[in-house]
Coordinates of C-alpha atoms in Angstrom, one line a residue:
M2 CA -8.1 -29.4 18.6
A3 CA -5.5 -27.2 20.6
R4 CA -5.1 -24.2 20.0
P5 CA -3.2 -23.1 16.7
K6 CA 0.2 -21.2 17.4
P7 CA 0.3 -17.8 14.6
L8 CA 2.1 -18.0 12.0
S9 CA 4.8 -15.2 12.5
G10 CA 5.0 -12.8 10.0
F11 CA 1.0 -13.1 9.0
P12 CA -0.7 -10.3 10.4
E13 CA -5.0 -11.6 10.4
F14 CA -7.3 -8.6 11.9
L15 CA -9.9 -9.0 13.8
P16 CA -13.3 -7.6 12.4
A17 CA -13.1 -4.2 13.7
Q18 CA -8.9 -3.6 12.8
R19 CA -10.6 -5.0 9.4
L20 CA -12.4 -2.4 9.1
V21 CA -10.0 0.1 9.5
E22 CA -8.4 -1.8 6.6
Q23 CA -11.6 -2.0 4.5
R24 CA -11.7 1.8 4.6
V25 CA -8.5 2.5 4.0
I26 CA -9.4 0.4 0.5
D27 CA -12.4 2.1 0.2
V28 CA -10.7 5.6 0.0
L29 CA -6.9 4.3 -2.3
R30 CA -10.1 3.4 -5.0
Q31 CA -11.5 6.0 -4.8
T32 CA -8.9 8.5 -5.7
F33 CA -6.7 6.3 -8.4
E34 CA -10.1 6.3 -10.2
L35 CA -10.7 9.6 -10.1
H36 CA -7.1 9.7 -11.9
G37 CA -8.9 7.3 -14.3
F38 CA -6.8 4.2 -13.1
A39 CA -8.1 0.6 -14.3
N40 CA -8.3 -1.9 -11.4
I41 CA -6.5 -5.3 -12.5
E42 CA -5.4 -8.2 -10.4
T43 CA -2.6 -10.6 -11.4
R44 CA -2.1 -13.9 -10.3
A45 CA 0.0 -14.6 -7.3
V46 CA 1.8 -16.3 -9.2
E47 CA 5.0 -15.6 -11.8
T48 CA 8.3 -18.2 -12.5
L49 CA 10.8 -18.1 -10.7
E50 CA 12.9 -16.9 -13.8
S51 CA 10.7 -13.8 -13.8
L52 CA 10.7 -13.6 -10.4
N53 CA 14.9 -13.8 -9.8
R54 CA 16.0 -11.7 -13.0
K55 CA 16.0 -8.3 -10.8
G56 CA 17.1 -7.1 -7.8
E57 CA 18.4 -8.1 -4.8
I58 CA 15.4 -10.2 -4.4
T59 CA 16.3 -14.2 -4.3
K60 CA 16.7 -15.1 -1.2
E61 CA 13.2 -13.8 -0.2
V62 CA 11.0 -15.7 -2.9
Y63 CA 8.0 -18.4 -1.6
T64 CA 8.4 -21.1 -4.1
V65 CA 5.7 -23.2 -4.8
R66 CA 5.4 -26.8 -5.3
R67 CA 2.5 -29.7 -5.3
L68 CA 2.8 -32.4 -3.3
H69 CA 3.0 -35.1 -5.0
A70 CA 3.5 -34.5 -8.4
E71 CA 4.1 -36.8 -11.4
G72 CA 5.1 -36.8 -14.5
N73 CA 6.6 -33.8 -16.7
Q74 CA 7.5 -30.9 -13.8
P75 CA 6.0 -27.7 -14.5
D76 CA 8.0 -24.2 -14.4
E77 CA 9.6 -23.2 -11.2
L78 CA 7.3 -21.3 -9.5
G79 CA 7.1 -18.5 -6.8
L80 CA 4.8 -16.3 -5.0
H81 CA 5.1 -12.5 -5.9
F82 CA 7.0 -10.0 -3.5
D83 CA 5.4 -6.4 -5.3
L84 CA 3.0 -6.0 -7.9
T85 CA 5.5 -4.5 -10.4
V86 CA 7.7 -7.7 -11.8
P87 CA 3.9 -9.6 -11.9
L88 CA 2.4 -6.0 -13.8
A89 CA 6.0 -6.1 -16.7
R90 CA 4.6 -9.6 -17.3
Y91 CA 0.6 -8.6 -17.8
V92 CA 1.9 -6.3 -19.7
V93 CA 3.6 -8.0 -22.2
E94 CA 0.9 -10.2 -22.4
H95 CA -2.1 -8.5 -22.8
A96 CA -0.4 -5.4 -24.8
G97 CA -3.0 -5.8 -27.4
H98 CA -5.5 -5.3 -25.4
L99 CA -4.1 -2.5 -23.5
Q100 CA -4.7 1.7 -24.4
F101 CA -1.3 3.0 -24.4
P102 CA -0.5 4.9 -21.6
F103 CA -1.8 1.7 -19.1
R104 CA -3.0 3.2 -16.3
R105 CA -3.5 0.8 -13.5
Y106 CA -4.2 -0.3 -10.0
Q107 CA -3.9 -3.3 -8.0
I108 CA -4.2 -3.3 -4.9
Q109 CA -3.2 -6.8 -3.6
K110 CA -1.5 -9.6 -1.3
V111 CA 2.2 -10.0 -1.7
W112 CA 4.7 -12.6 -0.3
R113 CA 8.0 -11.7 0.7
G114 CA 10.1 -14.3 3.1
E115 CA 11.8 -11.4 5.7
R116 CA 12.4 -11.4 9.5
P117 CA 9.4 -10.6 10.6
Q118 CA 9.9 -7.4 12.7
E119 CA 6.4 -4.5 13.3
G120 CA 5.8 -3.0 10.4
R121 CA 7.6 -6.3 8.1
Y122 CA 5.1 -9.4 7.5
R123 CA 5.7 -11.8 5.7
E124 CA 2.4 -11.3 3.9
F125 CA 0.3 -7.9 3.3
R126 CA -1.2 -5.9 1.8
Q127 CA 0.1 -3.0 -1.6
A128 CA -1.3 -0.7 -3.2
D129 CA -0.1 0.2 -6.2
I130 CA 0.0 2.3 -9.7
D131 CA 2.1 2.5 -12.4
I132 CA 1.6 3.8 -15.6
V133 CA 3.2 2.1 -18.9
G134 CA 3.9 3.2 -22.1
N135 CA 4.5 2.0 -25.1
G136 CA 8.1 2.4 -26.7
A137 CA 8.2 5.7 -24.9
L138 CA 6.7 7.3 -21.6
S139 CA 7.1 10.9 -21.2
A140 CA 8.8 12.8 -18.0
H141 CA 5.5 14.6 -16.4
H142 CA 4.0 10.9 -15.6
D143 CA 7.4 11.0 -13.4
V144 CA 4.9 13.8 -11.3
E145 CA 1.9 12.5 -11.6
A146 CA 2.4 9.2 -9.7
M147 CA 4.2 11.2 -6.9
L148 CA 1.2 13.4 -6.7
V149 CA -2.2 11.2 -7.2
M150 CA -0.3 8.9 -4.2
L151 CA 0.5 12.2 -2.2
E152 CA -3.8 12.9 -2.8
A153 CA -4.2 8.6 -2.1
F154 CA -2.3 9.8 1.4
E155 CA -4.5 13.9 1.4
A156 CA -7.8 11.3 1.4
L157 CA -6.3 9.3 4.5
H158 CA -5.5 11.6 6.3
E159 CA -8.7 13.5 6.4
K160 CA -11.2 10.8 5.8
I161 CA -9.3 8.3 8.3
G162 CA -6.7 9.9 10.6
I163 CA -3.9 8.3 9.1
P164 CA -0.9 10.7 10.1
Q165 CA 0.5 13.0 7.0
V166 CA 3.0 12.1 4.7
R167 CA 6.3 13.3 2.9
I168 CA 7.6 12.0 0.0
H169 CA 11.1 11.9 -0.9
V170 CA 12.6 11.7 -3.9
N171 CA 15.2 11.2 -6.1
N172 CA 16.9 10.3 -9.8
R173 CA 18.7 7.2 -10.4
K174 CA 20.6 9.2 -13.5
L175 CA 21.9 11.4 -11.0
S176 CA 23.7 9.0 -8.5
E177 CA 24.1 7.0 -11.5
G178 CA 26.4 9.8 -12.8
F179 CA 27.9 10.8 -9.8
Y180 CA 29.2 7.8 -9.4
R181 CA 31.0 7.0 -13.0
G182 CA 32.3 10.6 -13.1
L183 CA 33.6 8.9 -9.7
G184 CA 35.3 6.4 -12.3
I185 CA 33.1 4.0 -10.3
E186 CA 32.4 0.8 -12.8
E187 CA 30.0 -1.4 -10.6
T188 CA 27.8 1.9 -9.5
D189 CA 24.4 -1.2 -8.6
Q190 CA 26.7 -1.9 -5.5
V191 CA 27.0 1.6 -4.3
L192 CA 23.3 1.9 -4.8
Q193 CA 22.7 -0.1 -2.6
R194 CA 25.0 -0.1 0.0
V195 CA 24.0 3.7 0.8
D196 CA 20.3 2.3 0.3
K197 CA 21.4 1.1 3.9
Y198 CA 22.0 4.9 5.2
D199 CA 19.1 5.6 6.7
K200 CA 19.7 2.5 8.8
I201 CA 23.3 2.1 10.0
G202 CA 24.4 6.1 9.5
A203 CA 27.1 7.7 7.2
D204 CA 30.2 6.0 8.5
A205 CA 28.9 2.7 8.6
V206 CA 28.0 3.2 5.0
K207 CA 31.5 4.6 4.3
E208 CA 32.6 1.6 5.9
L209 CA 30.5 -0.5 3.7
L210 CA 32.5 1.4 0.1
V211 CA 35.7 1.1 1.6
D212 CA 36.3 -2.1 3.3
E213 CA 33.7 -4.0 0.5
L214 CA 34.2 -3.1 -2.9
S215 CA 37.6 -1.7 -2.4
L216 CA 36.7 2.0 -2.9
S217 CA 39.1 4.8 -1.9
E218 CA 38.5 6.8 1.3
E219 CA 37.9 10.3 -1.1
V220 CA 35.6 8.6 -3.0
A221 CA 33.8 6.9 -0.9
Q222 CA 33.7 10.2 1.5
K223 CA 32.2 11.9 -2.2
C224 CA 29.4 9.5 -2.1
V225 CA 28.8 10.0 2.0
E226 CA 28.5 13.2 1.2
L227 CA 26.0 13.2 -1.7
A228 CA 23.9 11.2 -0.3
G229 CA 23.7 13.4 2.8
I230 CA 21.8 17.0 0.6
S231 CA 18.6 17.2 0.6
S232 CA 16.0 20.2 0.5
T233 CA 12.4 21.1 -0.2
D234 CA 13.8 23.3 -3.5
S235 CA 16.4 23.1 -6.6
S236 CA 18.8 24.3 -4.2
F237 CA 20.0 20.6 -3.9
V238 CA 21.6 21.2 -7.5
S239 CA 24.5 24.0 -6.7
H240 CA 25.2 21.2 -4.1
V241 CA 25.6 18.8 -5.8
R242 CA 27.8 21.2 -8.4
A243 CA 29.9 22.0 -5.1
L244 CA 31.4 18.4 -4.7
G245 CA 33.4 19.1 -7.7
V246 CA 32.4 15.7 -9.7
E247 CA 31.3 15.9 -13.9
N248 CA 29.6 13.4 -16.1
E249 CA 26.6 14.0 -19.1
M250 CA 24.1 11.2 -17.0
L251 CA 23.9 12.8 -14.2
D252 CA 23.3 16.6 -15.6
E253 CA 20.7 14.6 -16.7
G254 CA 19.5 13.2 -14.0
L255 CA 20.1 17.1 -11.8
K256 CA 18.0 18.1 -14.2
E257 CA 14.8 15.7 -14.3
L258 CA 14.8 15.9 -10.5
E259 CA 15.0 19.3 -10.5
D260 CA 12.1 19.4 -12.9
V261 CA 10.3 16.7 -10.9
V262 CA 10.6 18.8 -7.6
V263 CA 9.3 22.0 -9.2
A264 CA 6.2 20.7 -10.3
A265 CA 5.5 19.4 -7.1
N266 CA 6.3 22.0 -4.9
R267 CA 3.6 24.3 -7.6
I268 CA 1.0 22.2 -6.4
A269 CA 2.2 20.1 -2.4
A270 CA 4.9 22.8 -1.4
G271 CA 6.8 21.6 1.3
R272 CA 5.5 18.1 1.3
V273 CA 8.4 16.7 -1.7
V274 CA 11.1 16.4 -0.4
A275 CA 15.0 16.3 -2.5
D276 CA 17.0 13.3 -1.2
L277 CA 19.9 11.9 -2.8
K278 CA 20.2 8.8 -0.5
I279 CA 17.2 7.7 -1.6
A280 CA 18.1 5.3 -4.3
R281 CA 15.4 1.6 -4.3
G282 CA 17.4 -1.3 -3.4
L283 CA 16.1 -3.0 -6.8
D284 CA 18.4 -2.6 -10.0
Y285 CA 14.8 -2.6 -12.3
Y286 CA 14.7 1.0 -11.5
T287 CA 16.1 3.6 -13.9
G288 CA 14.7 7.5 -13.3
T289 CA 12.5 9.2 -10.2
V290 CA 12.5 7.1 -7.3
Y291 CA 10.5 7.5 -4.6
E292 CA 10.1 7.2 -0.9
T293 CA 7.1 8.4 1.6
E294 CA 7.8 8.7 5.6
L295 CA 4.7 9.5 7.9
V296 CA 5.5 13.2 9.4
G297 CA 6.0 12.2 13.3
H298 CA 6.8 9.1 13.2
E299 CA 9.9 8.9 10.8
K300 CA 11.3 5.8 12.8
M301 CA 9.1 3.2 10.8
G302 CA 10.9 4.2 7.7
S303 CA 9.4 4.0 4.0
V304 CA 5.9 3.2 3.8
C305 CA 5.1 3.8 0.3
S306 CA 8.3 3.8 -2.8
G307 CA 8.4 3.3 -6.4
G308 CA 10.1 5.3 -8.9
R309 CA 10.7 5.1 -13.1
Y310 CA 11.7 2.0 -15.1
D311 CA 12.1 2.0 -18.6
A312 CA 13.1 -1.3 -19.6
L313 CA 11.4 -3.7 -17.3
A314 CA 8.8 -5.0 -19.4
S315 CA 10.0 -6.0 -23.2
D316 CA 8.2 -8.4 -25.5
G317 CA 11.9 -8.2 -27.6
K318 CA 10.7 -6.3 -29.9
T319 CA 8.6 -3.5 -28.3
T320 CA 9.8 -1.5 -24.9
Y321 CA 7.4 -0.4 -22.4
P322 CA 8.4 1.8 -19.8
G323 CA 7.1 2.6 -17.7
V324 CA 6.2 4.6 -13.8
G325 CA 4.9 3.7 -10.8
I326 CA 4.7 4.0 -7.0
S327 CA 4.0 1.5 -4.2
M328 CA 1.6 2.0 -0.8
G329 CA 2.5 -0.7 2.1
V330 CA -1.7 -1.4 3.4
T331 CA -0.5 -3.3 5.5
R332 CA 2.9 -1.6 6.7
L333 CA 1.3 1.2 7.1
L334 CA -1.6 -0.1 8.8
G335 CA -0.1 -3.1 10.9
P336 CA 1.4 -0.9 13.9
I337 CA -1.3 2.1 13.9
L338 CA -3.6 -1.4 14.6
S339 CA -1.5 -3.2 16.8
R340 CA -1.4 -0.1 19.0
G341 CA -5.3 0.1 19.4
E342 CA -4.5 4.2 16.8
L343 CA -7.5 3.3 14.8
I344 CA -10.5 0.9 15.2
G345 CA -14.2 0.7 13.7
S346 CA -16.7 1.5 15.9
R347 CA -18.2 -2.2 15.8
S348 CA -17.4 -5.1 14.9
V349 CA -20.4 -5.8 12.5
P350 CA -21.8 -4.4 9.9
S351 CA -25.5 -4.6 11.2
A352 CA -26.8 -1.2 12.2
V353 CA -29.8 -2.9 14.0
L354 CA -30.6 -6.2 15.6
V355 CA -34.2 -6.9 14.8
A356 CA -35.9 -8.9 17.9
V357 CA -37.9 -12.5 17.5
T358 CA -41.5 -12.7 20.4
N359 CA -41.2 -15.9 19.8
E360 CA -39.6 -19.0 16.9
E361 CA -43.6 -19.0 15.7
E362 CA -42.7 -15.0 14.6
R363 CA -39.2 -15.1 13.1
A364 CA -40.6 -15.2 9.2
E365 CA -41.9 -11.5 10.8
A366 CA -39.0 -10.9 12.2
T367 CA -37.0 -11.9 8.6
D368 CA -39.8 -9.6 7.3
V369 CA -38.6 -6.3 8.9
A370 CA -34.7 -7.0 8.0
T371 CA -35.5 -8.0 4.2
A372 CA -38.4 -3.7 3.9
L373 CA -34.3 -2.6 5.7
R374 CA -31.3 -4.1 4.1
H375 CA -34.0 -3.0 0.9
R376 CA -33.8 0.5 1.6
G377 CA -29.8 0.5 2.6
I378 CA -30.0 -0.5 6.8
P379 CA -27.6 -3.6 7.4
C380 CA -29.2 -5.3 10.0
E381 CA -29.7 -9.4 11.4
V382 CA -32.2 -11.2 13.2
A383 CA -31.9 -12.4 16.5
P384 CA -30.9 -16.0 16.5
N385 CA -33.4 -16.7 19.1
A386 CA -36.2 -15.8 20.9
A387 CA -34.5 -15.3 24.4
K388 CA -36.4 -12.3 26.8
F389 CA -35.8 -8.8 25.3
G390 CA -33.6 -7.9 27.7
K391 CA -31.1 -10.8 26.7
Q392 CA -31.4 -10.3 23.0
I393 CA -30.9 -6.5 23.9
R394 CA -27.0 -7.7 26.1
H395 CA -26.7 -9.3 22.2
A396 CA -27.0 -6.4 20.4
D397 CA -24.4 -4.9 22.7
R398 CA -21.9 -7.1 23.1
R399 CA -21.6 -6.8 19.2
G400 CA -21.7 -3.3 19.0
I401 CA -25.6 -2.9 17.6
P402 CA -27.1 0.1 18.3
F403 CA -31.0 -0.4 17.4
V404 CA -32.8 -3.3 18.2
W405 CA -36.0 -3.6 16.3
F406 CA -39.5 -4.5 18.1
G407 CA -42.4 -5.9 16.8
G408 CA -43.5 -6.0 13.1
L409 CA -42.9 -3.8 10.0
N410 CA -44.8 -1.3 12.3
G411 CA -43.4 -1.8 15.3
E412 CA -41.1 0.5 17.6
V413 CA -37.3 0.5 17.5
K414 CA -35.2 1.4 20.5
D415 CA -31.2 2.6 20.3
I416 CA -29.4 1.0 23.5
R417 CA -26.6 3.4 24.1
S418 CA -29.3 6.4 25.3
G419 CA -32.2 3.7 26.0
D420 CA -34.6 6.1 23.9
Q421 CA -37.4 3.9 22.2
H422 CA -40.2 5.3 19.6
P423 CA -42.7 3.7 17.0
A424 CA -40.7 3.4 13.7
S425 CA -41.9 1.9 9.9
A426 CA -39.5 -0.2 8.4
S427 CA -40.5 1.5 5.1
E428 CA -39.9 4.3 6.9
W429 CA -37.7 4.8 9.6
M430 CA -34.1 5.8 8.9
P431 CA -31.0 5.6 11.4
E432 CA -28.2 8.6 11.6
E433 CA -25.7 8.4 8.3
S434 CA -22.9 7.8 10.8
D435 CA -25.2 4.5 12.5
I436 CA -25.6 3.2 9.2
Y437 CA -22.5 1.7 8.5
P438 CA -19.5 1.7 11.2
Q439 CA -17.4 4.4 11.1
V440 CA -13.0 4.2 12.0
V441 CA -12.8 6.0 15.6
S442 CA -9.1 7.3 16.5
N443 CA -8.2 6.4 20.7

């Protein structure tokens, strides 16, 4: 069989890289659960009607069909492109069994048919937290969701070495109210173009607003000036007021964003920025919106985003508003792993290779491995009874630090230093840092 060609946009990590991803997931899970978020996992597919009803995503959905299907065809299905649309369906379907506000986290793969490039993939893992209310959801959750994710990033920085982040926050009511104050009716169209600000710049956004939406030069300039406002405190309010636009929704959005920034800065001063060019392309957002960048790696773009949605989930009688924020785990790790900046200290979990003197004594070696495992020490038995030198080289190739010789009361060799001493399988314990592979930086 010829070596298969890799599929572009579908990353597969090597074992030492996958270890880094697993450690990231462990830190996220621990942080989310510390804040009372319960874990769920939704199915991989949703109906196309559900997937296509919000935002500019239609061209990116992967459809699913069964070959040679006969008889009645099921609803057209597609792989989910995020975890928010599945959450909305999940909440409506299971509302009678949930306690509200419903706090959930979800770490799962999603699929998106976009052009692959560094940090952009067709199959990737996301980590989401959302807080969903029944009929209403207090505004303080907008701050809470953001700060929980910021805490998760801080933990990743301290424990794994992921760069620190800065969260940029805006409010859709602010932007939409401003546009309406300028007499613009198709506000979503403006938001979708302003969302390109970081990629193409202010002049190009202004050109799109004039050429594609037929806005006047003066109105387009006002939109661009609004997008250029940012601050780490509430001074953005006076800058917006100075543009001379009045609208009730604008006032509401300004107040909500000011409250978020002031509350966030009580805990994370300087780490949260009011940034009025943040728009978010999906149109289910209705209030606060977030985007997150790695400090020192801003060219990567946003690695974590989300916001408030007041009408995404509804069963026709009850509306379930929510706020959520989503980290692109693969988007975050892909470039870091490909450059070798972080790696697992070894590619296997085993801390010990139990040597086999001869095949007749393999059962004795298995007994040693069993005793070590019962005490929480990952280990494996040598695959064959080769000369001890070859068994040591086998352990070295796999990155296993220790080799055990003899029975339950035998000897253990640290093949890194060459030290060898008597040891009992019921008592010996390696250093904590050697028991499991560690994430190391290069």
